[in-house]
Backbone as XML, in Angstrom:
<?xml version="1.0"?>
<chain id="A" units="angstrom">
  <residue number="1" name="UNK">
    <atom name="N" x="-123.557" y="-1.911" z="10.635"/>
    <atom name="CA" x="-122.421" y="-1.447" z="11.401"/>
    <atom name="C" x="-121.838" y="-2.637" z="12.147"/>
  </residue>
  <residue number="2" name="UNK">
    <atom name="N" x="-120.282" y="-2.724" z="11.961"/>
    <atom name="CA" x="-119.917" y="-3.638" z="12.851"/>
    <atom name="C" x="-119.552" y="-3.692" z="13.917"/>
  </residue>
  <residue number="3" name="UNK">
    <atom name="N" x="-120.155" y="-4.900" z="14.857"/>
    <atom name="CA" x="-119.749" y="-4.757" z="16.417"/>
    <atom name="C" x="-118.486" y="-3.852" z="17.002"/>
  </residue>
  <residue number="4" name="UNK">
    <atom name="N" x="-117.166" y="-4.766" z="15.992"/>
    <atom name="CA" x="-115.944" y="-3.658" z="16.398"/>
    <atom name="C" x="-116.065" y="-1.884" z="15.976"/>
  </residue>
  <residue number="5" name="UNK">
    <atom name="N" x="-116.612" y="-1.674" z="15.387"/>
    <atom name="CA" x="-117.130" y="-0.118" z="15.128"/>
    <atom name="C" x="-118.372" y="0.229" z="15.942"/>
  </residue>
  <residue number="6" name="UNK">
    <atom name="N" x="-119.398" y="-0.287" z="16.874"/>
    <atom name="CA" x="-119.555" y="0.195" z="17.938"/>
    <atom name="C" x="-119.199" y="0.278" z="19.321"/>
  </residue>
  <residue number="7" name="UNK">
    <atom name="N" x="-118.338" y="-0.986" z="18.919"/>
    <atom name="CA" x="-117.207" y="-0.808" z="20.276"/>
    <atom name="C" x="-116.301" y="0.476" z="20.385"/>
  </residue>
  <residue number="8" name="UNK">
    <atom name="N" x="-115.848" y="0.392" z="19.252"/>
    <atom name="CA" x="-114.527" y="1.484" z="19.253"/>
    <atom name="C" x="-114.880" y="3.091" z="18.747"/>
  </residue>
  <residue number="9" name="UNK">
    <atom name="N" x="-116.158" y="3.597" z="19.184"/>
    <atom name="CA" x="-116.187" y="5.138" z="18.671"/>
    <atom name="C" x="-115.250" y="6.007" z="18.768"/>
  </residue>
  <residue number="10" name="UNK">
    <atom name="N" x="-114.933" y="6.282" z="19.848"/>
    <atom name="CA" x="-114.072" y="7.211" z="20.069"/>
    <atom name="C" x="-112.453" y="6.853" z="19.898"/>
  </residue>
  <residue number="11" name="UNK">
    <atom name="N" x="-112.185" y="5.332" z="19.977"/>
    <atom name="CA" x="-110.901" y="5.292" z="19.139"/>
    <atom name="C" x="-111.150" y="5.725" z="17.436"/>
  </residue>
  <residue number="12" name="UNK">
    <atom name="N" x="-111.941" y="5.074" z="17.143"/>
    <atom name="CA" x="-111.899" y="5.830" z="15.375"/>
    <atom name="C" x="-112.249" y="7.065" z="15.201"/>
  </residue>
  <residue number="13" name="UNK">
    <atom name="N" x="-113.064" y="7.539" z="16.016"/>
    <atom name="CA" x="-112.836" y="9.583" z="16.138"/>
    <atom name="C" x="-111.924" y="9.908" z="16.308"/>
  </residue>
  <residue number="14" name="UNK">
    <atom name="N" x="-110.672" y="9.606" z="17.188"/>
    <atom name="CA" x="-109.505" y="9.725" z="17.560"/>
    <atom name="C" x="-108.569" y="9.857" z="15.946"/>
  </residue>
  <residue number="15" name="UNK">
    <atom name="N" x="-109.208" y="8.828" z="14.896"/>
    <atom name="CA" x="-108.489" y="9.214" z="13.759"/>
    <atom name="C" x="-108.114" y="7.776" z="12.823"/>
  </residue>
  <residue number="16" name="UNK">
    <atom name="N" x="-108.308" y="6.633" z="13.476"/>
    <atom name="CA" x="-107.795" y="5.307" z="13.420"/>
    <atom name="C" x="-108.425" y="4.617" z="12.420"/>
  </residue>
  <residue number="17" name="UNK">
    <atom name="N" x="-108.103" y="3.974" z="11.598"/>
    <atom name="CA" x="-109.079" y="3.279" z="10.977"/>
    <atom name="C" x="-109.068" y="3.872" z="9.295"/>
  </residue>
  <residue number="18" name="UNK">
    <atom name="N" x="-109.125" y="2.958" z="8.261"/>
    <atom name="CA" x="-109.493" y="3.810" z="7.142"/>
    <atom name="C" x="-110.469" y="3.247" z="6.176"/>
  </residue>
  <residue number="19" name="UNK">
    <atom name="N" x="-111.678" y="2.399" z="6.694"/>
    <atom name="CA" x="-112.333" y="1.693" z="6.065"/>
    <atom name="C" x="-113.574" y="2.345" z="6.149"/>
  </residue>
  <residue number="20" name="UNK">
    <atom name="N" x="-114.586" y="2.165" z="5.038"/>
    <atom name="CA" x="-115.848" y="3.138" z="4.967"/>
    <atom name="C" x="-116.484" y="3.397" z="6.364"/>
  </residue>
  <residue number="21" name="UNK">
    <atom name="N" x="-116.676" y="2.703" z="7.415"/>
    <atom name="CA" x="-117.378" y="2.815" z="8.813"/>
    <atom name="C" x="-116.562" y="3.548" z="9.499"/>
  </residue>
  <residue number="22" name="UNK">
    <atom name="N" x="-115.216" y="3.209" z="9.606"/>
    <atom name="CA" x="-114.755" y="4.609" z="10.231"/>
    <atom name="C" x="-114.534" y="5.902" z="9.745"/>
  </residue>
  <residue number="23" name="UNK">
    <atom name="N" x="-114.643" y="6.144" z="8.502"/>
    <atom name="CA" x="-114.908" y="7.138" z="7.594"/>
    <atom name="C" x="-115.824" y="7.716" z="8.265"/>
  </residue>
  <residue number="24" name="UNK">
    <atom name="N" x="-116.965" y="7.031" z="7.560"/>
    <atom name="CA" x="-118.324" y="7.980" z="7.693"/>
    <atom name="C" x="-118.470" y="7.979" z="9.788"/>
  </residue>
  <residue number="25" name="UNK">
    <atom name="N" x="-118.322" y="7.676" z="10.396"/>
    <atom name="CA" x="-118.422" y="8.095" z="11.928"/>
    <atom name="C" x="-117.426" y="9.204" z="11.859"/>
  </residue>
  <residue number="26" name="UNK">
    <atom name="N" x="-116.641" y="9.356" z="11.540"/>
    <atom name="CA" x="-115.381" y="10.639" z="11.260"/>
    <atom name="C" x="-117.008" y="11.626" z="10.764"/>
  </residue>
  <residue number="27" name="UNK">
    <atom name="N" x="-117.188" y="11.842" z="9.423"/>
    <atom name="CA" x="-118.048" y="12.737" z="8.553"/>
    <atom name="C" x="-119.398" y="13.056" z="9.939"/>
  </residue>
  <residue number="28" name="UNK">
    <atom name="N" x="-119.792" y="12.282" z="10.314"/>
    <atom name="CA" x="-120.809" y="12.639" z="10.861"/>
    <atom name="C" x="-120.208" y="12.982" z="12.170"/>
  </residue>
  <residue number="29" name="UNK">
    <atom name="N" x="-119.304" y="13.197" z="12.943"/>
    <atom name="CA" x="-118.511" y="14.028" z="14.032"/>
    <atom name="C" x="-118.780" y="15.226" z="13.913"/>
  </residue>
  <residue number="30" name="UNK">
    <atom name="N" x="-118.672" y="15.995" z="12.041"/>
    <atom name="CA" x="-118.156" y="16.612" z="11.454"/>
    <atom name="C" x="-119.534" y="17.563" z="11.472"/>
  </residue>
  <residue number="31" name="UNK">
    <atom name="N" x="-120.757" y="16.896" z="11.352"/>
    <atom name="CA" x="-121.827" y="17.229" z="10.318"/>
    <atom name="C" x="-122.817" y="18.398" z="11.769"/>
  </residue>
  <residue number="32" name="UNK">
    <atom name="N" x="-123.453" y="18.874" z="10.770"/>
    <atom name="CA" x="-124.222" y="19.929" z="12.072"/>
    <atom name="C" x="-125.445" y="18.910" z="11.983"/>
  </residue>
  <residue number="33" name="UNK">
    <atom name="N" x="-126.379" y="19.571" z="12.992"/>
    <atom name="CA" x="-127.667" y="18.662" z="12.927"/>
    <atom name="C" x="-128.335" y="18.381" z="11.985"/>
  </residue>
  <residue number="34" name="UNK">
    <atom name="N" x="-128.491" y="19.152" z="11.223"/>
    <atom name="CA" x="-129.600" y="19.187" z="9.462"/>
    <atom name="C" x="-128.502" y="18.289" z="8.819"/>
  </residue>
  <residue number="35" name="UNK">
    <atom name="N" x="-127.382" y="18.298" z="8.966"/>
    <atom name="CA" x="-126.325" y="17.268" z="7.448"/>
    <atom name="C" x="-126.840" y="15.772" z="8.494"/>
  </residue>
  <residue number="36" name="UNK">
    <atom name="N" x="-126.506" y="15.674" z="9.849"/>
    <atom name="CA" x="-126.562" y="14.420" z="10.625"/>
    <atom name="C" x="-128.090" y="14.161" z="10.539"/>
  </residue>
  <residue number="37" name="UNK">
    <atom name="N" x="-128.727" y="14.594" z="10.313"/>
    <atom name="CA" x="-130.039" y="14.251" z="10.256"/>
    <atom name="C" x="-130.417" y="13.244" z="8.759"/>
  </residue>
  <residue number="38" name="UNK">
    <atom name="N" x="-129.846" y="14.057" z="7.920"/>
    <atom name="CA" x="-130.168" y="13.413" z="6.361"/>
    <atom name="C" x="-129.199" y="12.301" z="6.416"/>
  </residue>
  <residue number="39" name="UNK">
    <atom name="N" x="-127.736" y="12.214" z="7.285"/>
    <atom name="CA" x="-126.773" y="10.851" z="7.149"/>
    <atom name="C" x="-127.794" y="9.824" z="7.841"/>
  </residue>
  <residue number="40" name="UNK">
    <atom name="N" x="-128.817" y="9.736" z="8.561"/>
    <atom name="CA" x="-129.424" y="9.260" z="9.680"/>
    <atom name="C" x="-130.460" y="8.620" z="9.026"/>
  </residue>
  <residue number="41" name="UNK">
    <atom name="N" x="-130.735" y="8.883" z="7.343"/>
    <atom name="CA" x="-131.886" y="8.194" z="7.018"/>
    <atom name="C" x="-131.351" y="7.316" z="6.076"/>
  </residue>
  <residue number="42" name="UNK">
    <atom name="N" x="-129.961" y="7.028" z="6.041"/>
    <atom name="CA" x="-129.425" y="6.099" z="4.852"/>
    <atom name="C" x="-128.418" y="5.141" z="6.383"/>
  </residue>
  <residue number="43" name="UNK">
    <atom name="N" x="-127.907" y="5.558" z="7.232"/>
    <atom name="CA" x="-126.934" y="4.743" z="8.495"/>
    <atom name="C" x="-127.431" y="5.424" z="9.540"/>
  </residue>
  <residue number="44" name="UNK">
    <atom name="N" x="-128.825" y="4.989" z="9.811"/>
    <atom name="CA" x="-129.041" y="5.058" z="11.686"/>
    <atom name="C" x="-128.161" y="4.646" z="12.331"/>
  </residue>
  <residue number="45" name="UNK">
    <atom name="N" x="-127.678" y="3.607" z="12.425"/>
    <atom name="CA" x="-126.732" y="2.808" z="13.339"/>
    <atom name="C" x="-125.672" y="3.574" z="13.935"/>
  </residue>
  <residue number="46" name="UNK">
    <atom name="N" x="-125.140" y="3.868" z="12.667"/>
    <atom name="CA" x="-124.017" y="5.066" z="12.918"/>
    <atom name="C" x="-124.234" y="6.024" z="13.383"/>
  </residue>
  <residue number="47" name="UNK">
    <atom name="N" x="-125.060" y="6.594" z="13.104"/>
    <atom name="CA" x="-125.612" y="7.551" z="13.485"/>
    <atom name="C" x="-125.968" y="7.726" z="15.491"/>
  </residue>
  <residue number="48" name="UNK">
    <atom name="N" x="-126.111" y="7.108" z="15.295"/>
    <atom name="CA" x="-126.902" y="6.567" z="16.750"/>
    <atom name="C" x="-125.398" y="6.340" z="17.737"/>
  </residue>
  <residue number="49" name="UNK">
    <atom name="N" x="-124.654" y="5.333" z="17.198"/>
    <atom name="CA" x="-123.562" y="5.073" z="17.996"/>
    <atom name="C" x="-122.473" y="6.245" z="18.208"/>
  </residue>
  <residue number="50" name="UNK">
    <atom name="N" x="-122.068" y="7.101" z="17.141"/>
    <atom name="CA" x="-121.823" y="8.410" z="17.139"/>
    <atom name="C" x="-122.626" y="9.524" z="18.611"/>
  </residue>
  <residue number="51" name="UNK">
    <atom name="N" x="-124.253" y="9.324" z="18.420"/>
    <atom name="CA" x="-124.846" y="10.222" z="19.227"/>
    <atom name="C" x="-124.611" y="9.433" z="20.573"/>
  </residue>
  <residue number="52" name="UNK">
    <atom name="N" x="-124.586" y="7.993" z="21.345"/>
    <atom name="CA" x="-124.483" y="7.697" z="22.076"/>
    <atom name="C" x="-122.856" y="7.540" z="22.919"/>
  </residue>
  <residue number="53" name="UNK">
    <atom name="N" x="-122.031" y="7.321" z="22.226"/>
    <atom name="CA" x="-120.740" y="8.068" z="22.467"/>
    <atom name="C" x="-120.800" y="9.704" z="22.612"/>
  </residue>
  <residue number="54" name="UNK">
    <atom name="N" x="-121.464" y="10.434" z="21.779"/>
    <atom name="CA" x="-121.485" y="12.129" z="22.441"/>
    <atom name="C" x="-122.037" y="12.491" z="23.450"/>
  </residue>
  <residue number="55" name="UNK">
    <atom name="N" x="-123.240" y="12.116" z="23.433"/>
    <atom name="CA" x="-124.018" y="12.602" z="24.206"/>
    <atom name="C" x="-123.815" y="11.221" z="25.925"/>
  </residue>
  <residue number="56" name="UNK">
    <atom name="N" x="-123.238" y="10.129" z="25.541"/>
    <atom name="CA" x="-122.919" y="8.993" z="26.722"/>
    <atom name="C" x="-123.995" y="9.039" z="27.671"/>
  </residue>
  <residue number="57" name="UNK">
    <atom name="N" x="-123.514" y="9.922" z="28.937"/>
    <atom name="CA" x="-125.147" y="9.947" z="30.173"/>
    <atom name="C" x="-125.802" y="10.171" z="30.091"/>
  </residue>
  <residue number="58" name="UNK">
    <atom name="N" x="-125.846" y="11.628" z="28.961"/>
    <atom name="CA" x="-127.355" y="12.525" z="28.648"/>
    <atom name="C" x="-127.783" y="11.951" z="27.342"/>
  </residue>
  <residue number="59" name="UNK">
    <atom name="N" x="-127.550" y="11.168" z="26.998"/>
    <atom name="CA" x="-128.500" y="10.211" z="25.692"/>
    <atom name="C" x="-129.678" y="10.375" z="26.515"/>
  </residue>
  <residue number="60" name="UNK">
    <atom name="N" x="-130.405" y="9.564" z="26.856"/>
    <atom name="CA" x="-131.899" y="9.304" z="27.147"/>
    <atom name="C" x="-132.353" y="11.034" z="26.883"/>
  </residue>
  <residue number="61" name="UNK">
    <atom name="N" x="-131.482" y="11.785" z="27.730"/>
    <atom name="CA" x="-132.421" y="13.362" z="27.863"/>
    <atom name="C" x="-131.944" y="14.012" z="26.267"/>
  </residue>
  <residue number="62" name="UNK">
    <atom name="N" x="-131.432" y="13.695" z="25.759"/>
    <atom name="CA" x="-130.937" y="14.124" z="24.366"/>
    <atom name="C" x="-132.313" y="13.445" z="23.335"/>
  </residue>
  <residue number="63" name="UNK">
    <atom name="N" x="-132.482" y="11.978" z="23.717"/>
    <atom name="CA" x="-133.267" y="11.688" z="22.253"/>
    <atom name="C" x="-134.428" y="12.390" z="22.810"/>
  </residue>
  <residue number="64" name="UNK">
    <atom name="N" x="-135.234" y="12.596" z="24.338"/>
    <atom name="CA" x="-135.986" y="13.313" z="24.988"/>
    <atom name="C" x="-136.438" y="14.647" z="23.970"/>
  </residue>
  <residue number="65" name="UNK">
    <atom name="N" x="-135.316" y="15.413" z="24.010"/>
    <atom name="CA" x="-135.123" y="16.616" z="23.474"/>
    <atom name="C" x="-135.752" y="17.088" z="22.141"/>
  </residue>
  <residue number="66" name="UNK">
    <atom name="N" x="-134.677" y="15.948" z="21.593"/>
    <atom name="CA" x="-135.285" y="15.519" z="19.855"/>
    <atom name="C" x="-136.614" y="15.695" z="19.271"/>
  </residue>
  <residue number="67" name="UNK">
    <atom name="N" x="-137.128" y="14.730" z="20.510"/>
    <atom name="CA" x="-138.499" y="14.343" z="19.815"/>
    <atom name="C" x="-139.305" y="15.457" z="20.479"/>
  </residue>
  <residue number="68" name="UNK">
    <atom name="N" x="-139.264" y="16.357" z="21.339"/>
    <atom name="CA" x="-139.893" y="17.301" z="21.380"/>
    <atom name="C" x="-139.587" y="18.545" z="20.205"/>
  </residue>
  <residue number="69" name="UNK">
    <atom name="N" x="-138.572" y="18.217" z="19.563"/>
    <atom name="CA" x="-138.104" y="19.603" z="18.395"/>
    <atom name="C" x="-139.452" y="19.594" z="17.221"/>
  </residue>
</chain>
């Protein structure tokens, strides 16, 4: 993942961008937990920068969560 694509999450959620990385951060916006889970074992990164833009303050208590599921 590139620096400028974890800089800019929420501008390329916003819609911006048409190159595979802002693609797939679009798809996984998209995805419920079981689809984001299986995108998560081929692009953690993305994955991750996606969940840390959503979840922003409550990350720490979010991956918390996780790993108790």
């Amino acid at each position: 993942m590139s620096k400028f694509d974890q800089e800019n999450v929420e501008w390329i959620l916003n819609g911006n961008g048409d190159w595979f990385g802002a693609k797939l951060l679009r798809l996984i916006a998209h995805c419920d937990v079981e689809h984001r889970d299986a995108l998560r074992k081929g692009f953690p990164d993305y994955v991750e920068a996606y969940e840390k833009w959503y979840y922003k303050e409550s990350y720490e208590t979010y991956l918390m969560t996780r790993s108790n599921a």
